Short mmCIF file of C-alpha atoms and ligand atoms in Angstrom, two decimals:
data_model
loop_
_atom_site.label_atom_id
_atom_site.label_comp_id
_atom_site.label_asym_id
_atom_site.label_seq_id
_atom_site.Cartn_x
_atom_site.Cartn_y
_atom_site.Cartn_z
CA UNK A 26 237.21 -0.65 -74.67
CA UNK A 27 236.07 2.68 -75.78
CA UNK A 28 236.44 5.53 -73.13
CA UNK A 29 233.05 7.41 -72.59
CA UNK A 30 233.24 11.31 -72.46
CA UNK A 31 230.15 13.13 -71.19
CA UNK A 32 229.56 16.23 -73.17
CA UNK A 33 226.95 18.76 -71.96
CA UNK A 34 225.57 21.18 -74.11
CA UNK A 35 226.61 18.94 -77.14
CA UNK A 36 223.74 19.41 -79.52
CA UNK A 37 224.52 23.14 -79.23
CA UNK A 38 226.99 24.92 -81.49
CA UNK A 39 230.82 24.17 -80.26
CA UNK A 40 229.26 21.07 -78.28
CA UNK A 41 228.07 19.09 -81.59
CA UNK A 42 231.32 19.70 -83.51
CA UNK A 43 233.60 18.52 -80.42
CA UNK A 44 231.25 15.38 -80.48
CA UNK A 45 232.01 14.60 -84.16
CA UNK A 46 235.69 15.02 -83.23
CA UNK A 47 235.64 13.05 -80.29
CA UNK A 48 233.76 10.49 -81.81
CA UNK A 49 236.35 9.93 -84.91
CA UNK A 50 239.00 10.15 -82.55
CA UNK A 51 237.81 6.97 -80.82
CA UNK A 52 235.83 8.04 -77.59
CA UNK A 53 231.97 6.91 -76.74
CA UNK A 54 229.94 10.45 -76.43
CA UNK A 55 227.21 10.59 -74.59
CA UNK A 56 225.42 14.08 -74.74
CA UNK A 57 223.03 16.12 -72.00
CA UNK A 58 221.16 19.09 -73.55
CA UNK A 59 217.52 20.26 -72.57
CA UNK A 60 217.88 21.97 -76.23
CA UNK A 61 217.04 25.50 -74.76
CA UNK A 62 218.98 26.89 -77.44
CA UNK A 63 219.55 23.95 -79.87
CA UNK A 64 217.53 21.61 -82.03
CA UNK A 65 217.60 17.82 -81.71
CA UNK A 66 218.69 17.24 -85.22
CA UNK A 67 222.58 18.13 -84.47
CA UNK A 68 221.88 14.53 -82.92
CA UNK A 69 221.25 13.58 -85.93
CA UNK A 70 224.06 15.28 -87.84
CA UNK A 71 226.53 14.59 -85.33
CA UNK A 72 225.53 10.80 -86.49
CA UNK A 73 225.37 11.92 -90.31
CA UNK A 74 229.12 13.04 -90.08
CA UNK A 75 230.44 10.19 -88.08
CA UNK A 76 228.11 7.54 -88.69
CA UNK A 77 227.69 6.70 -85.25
CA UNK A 78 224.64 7.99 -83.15
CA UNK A 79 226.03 9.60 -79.75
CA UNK A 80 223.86 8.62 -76.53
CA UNK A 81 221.78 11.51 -75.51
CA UNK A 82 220.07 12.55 -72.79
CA UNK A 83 217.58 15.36 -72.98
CA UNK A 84 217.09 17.34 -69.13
CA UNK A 85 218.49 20.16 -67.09
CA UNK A 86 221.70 20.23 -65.52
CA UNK A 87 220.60 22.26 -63.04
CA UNK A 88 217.95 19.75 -62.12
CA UNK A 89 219.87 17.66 -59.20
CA UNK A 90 217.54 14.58 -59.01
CA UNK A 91 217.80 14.01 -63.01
CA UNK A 92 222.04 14.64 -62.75
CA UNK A 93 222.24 12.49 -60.14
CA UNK A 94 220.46 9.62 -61.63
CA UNK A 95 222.67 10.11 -64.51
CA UNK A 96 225.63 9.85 -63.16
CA UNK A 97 224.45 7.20 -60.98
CA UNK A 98 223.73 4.72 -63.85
CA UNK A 99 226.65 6.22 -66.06
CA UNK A 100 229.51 4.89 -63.87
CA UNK A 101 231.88 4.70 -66.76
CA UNK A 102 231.94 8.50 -67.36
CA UNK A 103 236.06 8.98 -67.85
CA UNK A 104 235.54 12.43 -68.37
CA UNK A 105 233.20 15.42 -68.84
CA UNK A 106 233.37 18.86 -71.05
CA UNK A 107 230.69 21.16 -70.28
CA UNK A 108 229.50 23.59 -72.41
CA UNK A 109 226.23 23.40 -71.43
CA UNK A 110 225.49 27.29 -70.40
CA UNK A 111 223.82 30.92 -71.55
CA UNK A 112 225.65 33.06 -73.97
CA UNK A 113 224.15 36.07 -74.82
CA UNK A 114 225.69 38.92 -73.40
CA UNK A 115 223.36 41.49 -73.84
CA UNK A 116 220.20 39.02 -72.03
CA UNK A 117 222.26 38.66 -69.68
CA UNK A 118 222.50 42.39 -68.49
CA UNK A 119 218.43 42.24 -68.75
CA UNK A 120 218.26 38.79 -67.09
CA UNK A 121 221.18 38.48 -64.67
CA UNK A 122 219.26 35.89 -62.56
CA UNK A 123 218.84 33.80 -65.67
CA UNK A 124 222.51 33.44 -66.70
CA UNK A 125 223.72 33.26 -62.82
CA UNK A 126 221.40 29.99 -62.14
CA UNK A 127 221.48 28.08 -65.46
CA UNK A 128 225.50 28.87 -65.55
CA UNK A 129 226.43 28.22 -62.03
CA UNK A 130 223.99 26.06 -60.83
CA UNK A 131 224.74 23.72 -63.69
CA UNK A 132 228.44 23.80 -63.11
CA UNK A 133 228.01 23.37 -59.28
CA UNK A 134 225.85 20.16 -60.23
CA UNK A 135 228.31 18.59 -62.21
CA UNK A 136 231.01 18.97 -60.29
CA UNK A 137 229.57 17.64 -57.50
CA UNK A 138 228.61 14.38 -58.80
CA UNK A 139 232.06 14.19 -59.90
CA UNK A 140 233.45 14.41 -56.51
CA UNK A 141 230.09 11.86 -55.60
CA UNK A 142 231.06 9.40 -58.25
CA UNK A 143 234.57 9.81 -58.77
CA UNK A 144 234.79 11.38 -62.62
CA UNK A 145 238.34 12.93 -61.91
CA UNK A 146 238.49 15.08 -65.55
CA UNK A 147 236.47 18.31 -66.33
CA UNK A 148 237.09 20.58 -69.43
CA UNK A 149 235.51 23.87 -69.15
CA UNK A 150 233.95 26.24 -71.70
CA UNK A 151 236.00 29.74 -70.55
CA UNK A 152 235.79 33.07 -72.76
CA UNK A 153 238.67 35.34 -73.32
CA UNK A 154 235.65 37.71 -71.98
CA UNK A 155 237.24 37.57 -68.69
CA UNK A 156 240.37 39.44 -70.12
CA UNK A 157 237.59 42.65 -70.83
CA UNK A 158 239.34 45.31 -73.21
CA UNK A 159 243.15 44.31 -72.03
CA UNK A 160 245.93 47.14 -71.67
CA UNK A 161 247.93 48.08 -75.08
CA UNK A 162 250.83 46.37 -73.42
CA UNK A 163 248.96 43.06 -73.08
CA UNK A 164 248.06 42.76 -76.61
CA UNK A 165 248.14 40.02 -77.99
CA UNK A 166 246.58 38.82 -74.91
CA UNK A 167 248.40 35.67 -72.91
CA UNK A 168 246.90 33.89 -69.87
CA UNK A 169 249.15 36.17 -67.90
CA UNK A 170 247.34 38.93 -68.69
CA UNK A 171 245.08 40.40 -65.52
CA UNK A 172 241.81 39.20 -65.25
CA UNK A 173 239.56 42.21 -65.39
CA UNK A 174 236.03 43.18 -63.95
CA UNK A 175 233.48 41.37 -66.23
CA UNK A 176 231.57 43.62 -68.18
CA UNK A 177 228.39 41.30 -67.96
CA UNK A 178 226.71 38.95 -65.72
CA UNK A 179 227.19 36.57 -68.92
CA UNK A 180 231.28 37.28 -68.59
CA UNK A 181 230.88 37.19 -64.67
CA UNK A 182 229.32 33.66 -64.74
CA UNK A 183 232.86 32.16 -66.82
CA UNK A 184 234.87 34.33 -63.83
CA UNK A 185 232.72 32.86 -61.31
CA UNK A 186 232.59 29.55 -63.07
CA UNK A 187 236.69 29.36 -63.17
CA UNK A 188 237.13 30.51 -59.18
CA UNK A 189 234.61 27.76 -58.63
CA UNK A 190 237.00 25.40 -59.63
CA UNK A 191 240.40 27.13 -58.70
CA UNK A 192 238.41 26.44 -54.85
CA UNK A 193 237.26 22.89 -55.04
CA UNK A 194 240.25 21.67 -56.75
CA UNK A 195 241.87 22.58 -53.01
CA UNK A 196 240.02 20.22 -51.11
CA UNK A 197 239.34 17.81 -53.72
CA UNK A 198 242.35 16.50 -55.00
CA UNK A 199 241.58 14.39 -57.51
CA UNK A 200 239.68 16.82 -59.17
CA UNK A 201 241.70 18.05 -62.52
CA UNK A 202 240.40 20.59 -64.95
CA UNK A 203 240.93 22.83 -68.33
CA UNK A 204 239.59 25.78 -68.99
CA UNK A 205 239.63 26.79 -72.20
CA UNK A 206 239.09 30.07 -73.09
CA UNK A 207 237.50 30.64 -76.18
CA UNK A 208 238.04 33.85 -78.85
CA UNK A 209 235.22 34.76 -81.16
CA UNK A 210 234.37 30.75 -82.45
CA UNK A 211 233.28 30.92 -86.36
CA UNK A 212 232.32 28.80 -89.40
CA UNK A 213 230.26 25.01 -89.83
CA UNK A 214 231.56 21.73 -90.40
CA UNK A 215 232.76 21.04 -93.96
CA UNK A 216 229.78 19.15 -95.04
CA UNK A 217 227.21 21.78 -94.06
CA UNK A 218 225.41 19.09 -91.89
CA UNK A 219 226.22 20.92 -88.49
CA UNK A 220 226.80 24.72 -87.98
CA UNK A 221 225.68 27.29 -85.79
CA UNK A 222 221.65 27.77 -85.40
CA UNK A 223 221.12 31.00 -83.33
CA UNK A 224 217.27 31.20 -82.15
CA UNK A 225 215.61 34.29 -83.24
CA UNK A 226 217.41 37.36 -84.10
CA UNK A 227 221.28 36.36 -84.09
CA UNK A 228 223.65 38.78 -81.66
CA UNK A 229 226.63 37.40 -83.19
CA UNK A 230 228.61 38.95 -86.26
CA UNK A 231 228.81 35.86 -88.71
CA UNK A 232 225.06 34.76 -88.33
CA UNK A 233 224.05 38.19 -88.47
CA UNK A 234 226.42 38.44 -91.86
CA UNK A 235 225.51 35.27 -93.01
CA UNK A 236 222.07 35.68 -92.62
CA UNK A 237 221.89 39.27 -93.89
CA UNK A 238 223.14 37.62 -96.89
CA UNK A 239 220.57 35.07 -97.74
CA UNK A 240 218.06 37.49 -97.54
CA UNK A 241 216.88 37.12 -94.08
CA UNK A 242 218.03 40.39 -92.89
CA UNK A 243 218.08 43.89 -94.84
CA UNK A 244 221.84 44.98 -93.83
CA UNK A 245 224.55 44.34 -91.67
CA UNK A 246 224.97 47.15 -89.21
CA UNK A 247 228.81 47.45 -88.42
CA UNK A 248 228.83 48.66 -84.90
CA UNK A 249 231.04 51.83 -84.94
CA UNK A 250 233.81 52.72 -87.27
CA UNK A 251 235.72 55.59 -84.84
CA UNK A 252 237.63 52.78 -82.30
CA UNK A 253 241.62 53.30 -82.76
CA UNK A 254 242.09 50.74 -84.78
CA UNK A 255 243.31 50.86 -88.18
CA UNK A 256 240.13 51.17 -90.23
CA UNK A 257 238.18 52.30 -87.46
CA UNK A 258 236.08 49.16 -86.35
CA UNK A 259 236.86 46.49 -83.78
CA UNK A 260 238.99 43.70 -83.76
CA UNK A 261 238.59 40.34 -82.85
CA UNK A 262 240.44 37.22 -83.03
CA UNK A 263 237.83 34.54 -85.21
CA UNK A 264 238.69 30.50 -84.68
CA UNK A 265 237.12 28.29 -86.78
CA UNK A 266 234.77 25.86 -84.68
CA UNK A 267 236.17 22.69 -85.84
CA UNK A 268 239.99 24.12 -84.84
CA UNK A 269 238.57 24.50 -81.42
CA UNK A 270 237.08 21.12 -81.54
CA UNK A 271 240.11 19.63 -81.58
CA UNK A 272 241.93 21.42 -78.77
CA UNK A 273 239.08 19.88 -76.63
CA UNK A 274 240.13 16.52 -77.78
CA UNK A 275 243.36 17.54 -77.04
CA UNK A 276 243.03 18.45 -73.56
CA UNK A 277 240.87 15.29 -72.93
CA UNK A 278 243.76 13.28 -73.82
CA UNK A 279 245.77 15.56 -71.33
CA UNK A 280 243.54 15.07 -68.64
CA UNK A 281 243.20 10.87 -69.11
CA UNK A 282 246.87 10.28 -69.72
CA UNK A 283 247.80 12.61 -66.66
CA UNK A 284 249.88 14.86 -68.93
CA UNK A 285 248.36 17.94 -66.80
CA UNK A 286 251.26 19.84 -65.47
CA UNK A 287 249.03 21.20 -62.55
CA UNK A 288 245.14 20.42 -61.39
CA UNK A 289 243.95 23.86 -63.12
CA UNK A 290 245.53 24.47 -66.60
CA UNK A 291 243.92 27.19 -68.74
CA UNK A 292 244.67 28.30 -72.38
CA UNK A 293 243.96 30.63 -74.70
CA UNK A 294 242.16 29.30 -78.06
CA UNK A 295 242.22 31.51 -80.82
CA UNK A 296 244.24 32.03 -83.79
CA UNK A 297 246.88 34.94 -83.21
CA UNK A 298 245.79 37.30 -85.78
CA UNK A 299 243.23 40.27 -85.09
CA UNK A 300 240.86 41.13 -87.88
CA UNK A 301 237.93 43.88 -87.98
CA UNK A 302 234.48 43.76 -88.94
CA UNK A 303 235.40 45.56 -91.95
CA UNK A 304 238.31 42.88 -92.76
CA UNK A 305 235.78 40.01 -92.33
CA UNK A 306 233.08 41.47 -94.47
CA UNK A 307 235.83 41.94 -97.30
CA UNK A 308 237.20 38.41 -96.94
CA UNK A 309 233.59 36.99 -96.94
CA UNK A 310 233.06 38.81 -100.29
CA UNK A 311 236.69 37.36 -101.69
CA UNK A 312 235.52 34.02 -100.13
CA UNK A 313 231.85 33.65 -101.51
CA UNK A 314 231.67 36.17 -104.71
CA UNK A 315 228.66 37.26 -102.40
CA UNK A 316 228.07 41.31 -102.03
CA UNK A 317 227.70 42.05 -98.04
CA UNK A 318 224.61 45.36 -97.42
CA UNK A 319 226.07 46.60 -94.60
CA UNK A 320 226.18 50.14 -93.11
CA UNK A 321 227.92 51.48 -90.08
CA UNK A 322 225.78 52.27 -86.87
CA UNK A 323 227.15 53.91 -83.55
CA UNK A 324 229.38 51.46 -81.07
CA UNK A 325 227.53 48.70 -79.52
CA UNK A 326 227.08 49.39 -75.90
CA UNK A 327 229.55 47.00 -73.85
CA UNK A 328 231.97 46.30 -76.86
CA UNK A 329 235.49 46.39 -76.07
CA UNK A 330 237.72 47.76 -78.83
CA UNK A 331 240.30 45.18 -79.73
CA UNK A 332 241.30 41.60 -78.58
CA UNK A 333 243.62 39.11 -79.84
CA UNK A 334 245.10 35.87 -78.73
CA UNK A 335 248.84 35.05 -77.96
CA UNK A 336 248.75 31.41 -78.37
CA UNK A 337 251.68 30.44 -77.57
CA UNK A 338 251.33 28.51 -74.61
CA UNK A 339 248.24 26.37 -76.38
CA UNK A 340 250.70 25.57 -78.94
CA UNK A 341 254.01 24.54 -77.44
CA UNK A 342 252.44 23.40 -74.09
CA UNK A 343 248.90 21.72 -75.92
CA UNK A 344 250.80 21.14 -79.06
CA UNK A 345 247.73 22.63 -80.70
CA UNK A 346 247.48 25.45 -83.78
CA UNK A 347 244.48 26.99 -85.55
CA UNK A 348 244.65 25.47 -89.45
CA UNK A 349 242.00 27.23 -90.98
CA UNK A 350 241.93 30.42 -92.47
CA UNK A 351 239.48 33.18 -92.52
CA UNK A 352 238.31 32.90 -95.48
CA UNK A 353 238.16 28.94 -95.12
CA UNK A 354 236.15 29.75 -92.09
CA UNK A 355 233.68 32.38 -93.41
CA UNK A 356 232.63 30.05 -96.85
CA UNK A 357 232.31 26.95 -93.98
CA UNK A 358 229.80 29.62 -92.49
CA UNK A 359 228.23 30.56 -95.81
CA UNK A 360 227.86 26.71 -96.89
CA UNK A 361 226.53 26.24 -93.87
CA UNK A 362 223.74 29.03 -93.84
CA UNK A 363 222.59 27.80 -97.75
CA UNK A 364 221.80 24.40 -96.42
CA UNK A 365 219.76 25.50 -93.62
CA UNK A 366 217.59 28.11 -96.31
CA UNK A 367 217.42 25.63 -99.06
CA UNK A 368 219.19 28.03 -101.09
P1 NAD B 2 225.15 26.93 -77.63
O1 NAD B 2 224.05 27.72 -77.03
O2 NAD B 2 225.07 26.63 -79.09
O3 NAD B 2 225.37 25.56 -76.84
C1 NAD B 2 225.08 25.43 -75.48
C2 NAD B 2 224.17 24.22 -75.31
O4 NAD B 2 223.92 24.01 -73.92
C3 NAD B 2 222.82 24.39 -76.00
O5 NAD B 2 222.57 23.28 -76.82
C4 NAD B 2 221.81 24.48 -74.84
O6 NAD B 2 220.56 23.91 -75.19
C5 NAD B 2 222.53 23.70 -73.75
N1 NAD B 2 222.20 24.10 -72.38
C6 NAD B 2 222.21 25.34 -71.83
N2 NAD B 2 221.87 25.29 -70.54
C7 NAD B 2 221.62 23.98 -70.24
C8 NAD B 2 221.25 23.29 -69.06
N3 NAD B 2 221.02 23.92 -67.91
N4 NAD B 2 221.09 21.94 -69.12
C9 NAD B 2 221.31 21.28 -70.27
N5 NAD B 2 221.67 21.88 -71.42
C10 NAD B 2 221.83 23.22 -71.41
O7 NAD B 2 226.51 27.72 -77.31
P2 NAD B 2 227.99 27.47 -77.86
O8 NAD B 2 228.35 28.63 -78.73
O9 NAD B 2 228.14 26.10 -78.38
O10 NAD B 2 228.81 27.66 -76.50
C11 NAD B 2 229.21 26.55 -75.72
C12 NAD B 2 229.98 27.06 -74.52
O11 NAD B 2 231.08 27.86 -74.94
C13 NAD B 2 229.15 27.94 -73.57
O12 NAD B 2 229.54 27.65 -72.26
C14 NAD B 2 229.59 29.35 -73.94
O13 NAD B 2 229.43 30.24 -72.89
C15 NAD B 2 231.05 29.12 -74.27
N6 NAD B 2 231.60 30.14 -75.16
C16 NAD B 2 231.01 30.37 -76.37
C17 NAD B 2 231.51 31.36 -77.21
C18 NAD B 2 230.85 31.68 -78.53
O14 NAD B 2 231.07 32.78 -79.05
N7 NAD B 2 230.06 30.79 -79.10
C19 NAD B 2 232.65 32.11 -76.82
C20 NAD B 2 233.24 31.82 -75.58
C21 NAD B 2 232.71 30.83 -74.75
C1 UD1 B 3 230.83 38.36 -77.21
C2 UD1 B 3 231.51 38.24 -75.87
C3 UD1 B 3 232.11 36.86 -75.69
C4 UD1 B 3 231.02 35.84 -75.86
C5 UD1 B 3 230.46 35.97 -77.25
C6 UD1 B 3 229.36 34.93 -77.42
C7 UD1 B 3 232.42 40.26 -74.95
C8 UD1 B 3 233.58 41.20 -74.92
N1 UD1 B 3 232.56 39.22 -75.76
O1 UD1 B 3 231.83 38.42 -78.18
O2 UD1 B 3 232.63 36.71 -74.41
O3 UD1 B 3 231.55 34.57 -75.62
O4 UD1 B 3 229.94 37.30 -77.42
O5 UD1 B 3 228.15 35.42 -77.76
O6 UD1 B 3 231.43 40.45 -74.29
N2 UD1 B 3 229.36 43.20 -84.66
C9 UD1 B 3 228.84 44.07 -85.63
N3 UD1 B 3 227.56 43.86 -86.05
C10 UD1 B 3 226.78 42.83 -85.57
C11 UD1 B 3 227.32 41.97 -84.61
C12 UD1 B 3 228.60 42.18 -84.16
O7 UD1 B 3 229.51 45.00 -86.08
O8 UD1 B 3 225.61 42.73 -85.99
C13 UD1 B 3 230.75 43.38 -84.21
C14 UD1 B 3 230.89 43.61 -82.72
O9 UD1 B 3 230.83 44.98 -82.42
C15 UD1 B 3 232.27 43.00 -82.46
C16 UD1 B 3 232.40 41.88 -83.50
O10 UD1 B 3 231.42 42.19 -84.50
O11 UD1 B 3 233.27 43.95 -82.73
C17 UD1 B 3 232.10 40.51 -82.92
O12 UD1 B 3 230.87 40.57 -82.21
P1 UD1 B 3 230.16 39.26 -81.62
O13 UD1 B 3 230.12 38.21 -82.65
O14 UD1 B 3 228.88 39.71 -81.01
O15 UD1 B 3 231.14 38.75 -80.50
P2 UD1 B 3 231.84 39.53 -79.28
O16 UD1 B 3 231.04 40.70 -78.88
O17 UD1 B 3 233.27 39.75 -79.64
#
C-alpha cells in the first residue's frame, strides 16, 4: 500500500513541485491550501505532470475545528511537510500580526493534531533567513553558523517556527522533524505546466526579471550596485525548485525509515555557489537570447549583502546535490513565464 504524505501549502509554489515529486516517487499526496496566494489549477497541473490527481482539501490551517476534522478522518497520514505559510518580507514589517498568526498558528495546529493522532514525521519549510547577513568567516554559511536576530517578523516566524519544535520534541518523543532551510528557490518545472505565480506585483528577483521581460513590467531595478562584492550587487545562492523538491522526498524517506540521526535534523538547501543580480541577469540573457531593461536603484531596505550555502552536510549526511544549473534554472523560469502570457 501506498504511504499518504500530507502536504500543506501544496498548490503554492515549492508545495506543487514537491507533490509531483512525491507523487512519481510512489507516495499518495493529499494537499491543504485555502489558495491565499495560489490558484487551484496547480491541482490541476500537479495531475497534468504526473497523471494522477492529488486529494485536496481547500481551508485554513489555522482554523482548529476544520484541522481537526481532517486529521480525524485522515488516520493514515504517515507524514506531513508544511509549507503552508506567508512569505513576503517586506508585508510582513507592515503586517506583523498577519505573518505571526497565519505562520504560527498554523504550525501550532498541525503539530498538535500530530501529537492528538499520532503522525510521528514533520518536514518544515525553514529559510536560510534566520542566518541574517552571516560574519565573513561564516561564509559559505553551514548550519553551525549562529543564528542571528531576524530582520523581519516574516524571518522571525521560521525562528519562532523552528524553537517551536526544538520545545515540543522534549516532551513529545515521538515527535521527529526536518527543517529545511531554503536559499533563494528559482525556476518551473520542465514542462512549463507548474511554476511560480506571484499575486500582484512580484517582490522576488526572477518574477520580477521574468516578468519585466514579457512586457509586463518597464525595467528591472537592480537594488544597489555599491555592496563589497565583486561587481557591486548582492549575492545570493539560487536552487532550482525541482532540486529542492527532491531533498523533501529525501528527508521523508529519512523520517519513515527512521534514518534520522536525532529528533531535530536541519540542513541547508542551496547550491554552493553565490551569484549576483548582475550575474543572473547576464546568464538569463546567455540562457534565453532575451535582452534584460534593467537599471540600478539604491539598496533595498532590509537586504543583507551576501549569502551562500555550504552544503556539505545535505550532501554527505542527506546524500542530496543541486543538478541544475543557473542557466538551466533561469530558461525553466522563462518557459515557464511564456506559458502563463500566451507568448
Ligand atoms: P507559496 O506562497 O507559493 O506557497 C504557500 C502556500 O500555502 C500557498 O499556496 C498558500 O495559499 C498556502 N497557505 C498559506 N497560509 C495558509 C493557511 N493558513 N492555510 C492553508 N494554506 C495556506 O510559497 P512558497 O514559495 O511555495 O513557500 C513555501 C514555504 O517555503 C513557505 O513556508 C515559505 O516561507 C518557505 N520559504 C520560501 C522561500 C522562497 O523564496 N520561495 C524561501 C525560504 C522559505
Ligand atoms: C527574501 C528573504 C528570504 C525569503 C525570500 C522569499 C531575506 C534576507 N531573505 O530573500 O528569507 O524566504 O525573500 O520571499 O529577507 N532584487 C533586485 N531587484 C528586484 C528584486 C530583488 O535587485 O526587483 C535583488 C535583491 O536585492 C536580492 C536578490 O535580488 O539581492 C534576491 O532578492 P529576492 O528574490 O527578493 O530574495 P531575498 O531578498 O534574497
Amino acid at each position: 500500500m501506498k504511504q499518504k504524505i500530507l502536504v500543506t501549502g501544496g498548490a503554492g509554489y515549492i508545495g506543487s513541485h514537491t507533490s509531483v515529486k512525491l507523487i512519481e516517487a510512489g507516495y499518495d499526496v493529499v494537499i491543504i491550501d485555502n489558495l491565499s496566494n495560489s490558484d487551484v489549477k496547480m491541482i490541476d497541473g500537479i495531475e497534468k505532470i504526473t497523471g494522477v490527481k492529488p486529494e485536496f482539501y481547500e481551508f485554513d490551517l489555522c482554523d482548529i475545528h476544520k484541522t481537526k476534522d481532517f486529521f480525524s478522518k485522515n488516520t493514515d497520514i504517515k507524514a506531513i511537510i508544511h509549507f503552508a505559510a506567508y512569505k513576503a518580507v517586506g508585508e510582513s514589517v507592515n503586517l506583523p500580526l498577519k505573518y505571526y498568526h497565519n505562520n504560527i498558528a498554523s504550525l501550532v495546529n498541525i503539530i498538535q493534531n500530530m501529537i492528538n493522532f499520532k503522525v510521528e514525521n514533520l518536514v518544515f519549510s525553514s529559510s536560510c533567513t534566520v542566518y541574517g547577513q552571516p560574519e565573513p568567516k561564516y561564509l559559505p554559511v553551514t548550519e553551525d553558523a549562529p543564528v542571528q536576530p531576524a530582520g523581519s517578523p516574516y524571518g522571525n516566524t521560521k525562528q519562532i517556527s523552528e524553537e517551536i519544535i526544538r520545545d515540543t520534541i522534549i516532551s513529545n518523543k515521538n515527535l521527529k522533524t526536518i527543517a529545511l532551510r531554503y536559499f533563494n528557490p528559482i525556476g518551473a518545472h520542465k514542462s512549463a505546466i507548474i511554476g511560480e505565480l506571484p499575486i500582484g506585483t512580484p517582490n522576488n528577483l526572477i518574477p520580477f526579471l521574468t516578468q519585466t521581460v514579457a512586457g509586463l513590467r518597464d525595467e528591472l531595478s537592480v537594488f544597489g550596485n555599491d555592496y563589497n562584492t565583486p561587481d557591486g550587487s548582492a549575492i545570493r545562492d539560487y536552487i532550482d525548485v525541482n532540486d529542492l523538491a527532491e531533498a523533501h522526498v529525501i528527508a521523508i524517506e529519512r523520517l519513515i525509515n527512521d534514518k534520522n540521526k536525532k529528533n531535530f535534523e536541519y540542513f541547508n538547501l542551496g547550491t554552493g555557489n553565490g551569484n549576483s543580480v548582475l550575474d543572473v541577469i547576464n546568464t538569463f540573457e546567455k540562457a534565453t537570447g532575451k535582452k534584460v531593461n534593467y537599471k540600478i536603484v539604491p539598496r533595498r531596505e532590509g537586504d543583507i549583502e551576501q549569502v551562500w550555502a555550504d552544503t556539505s552536510f545535505a550532501n554527505t549526511e542527506l546524500g542530496w546535490k543541486a543538478k541544475t544549473s543557473l542557466g538551466e534554472s533561469l530558461l525553466s523560469a522563462w518557459n515557464w513565464e511564456k506559458k502563463v502570457r500566451g507568448l
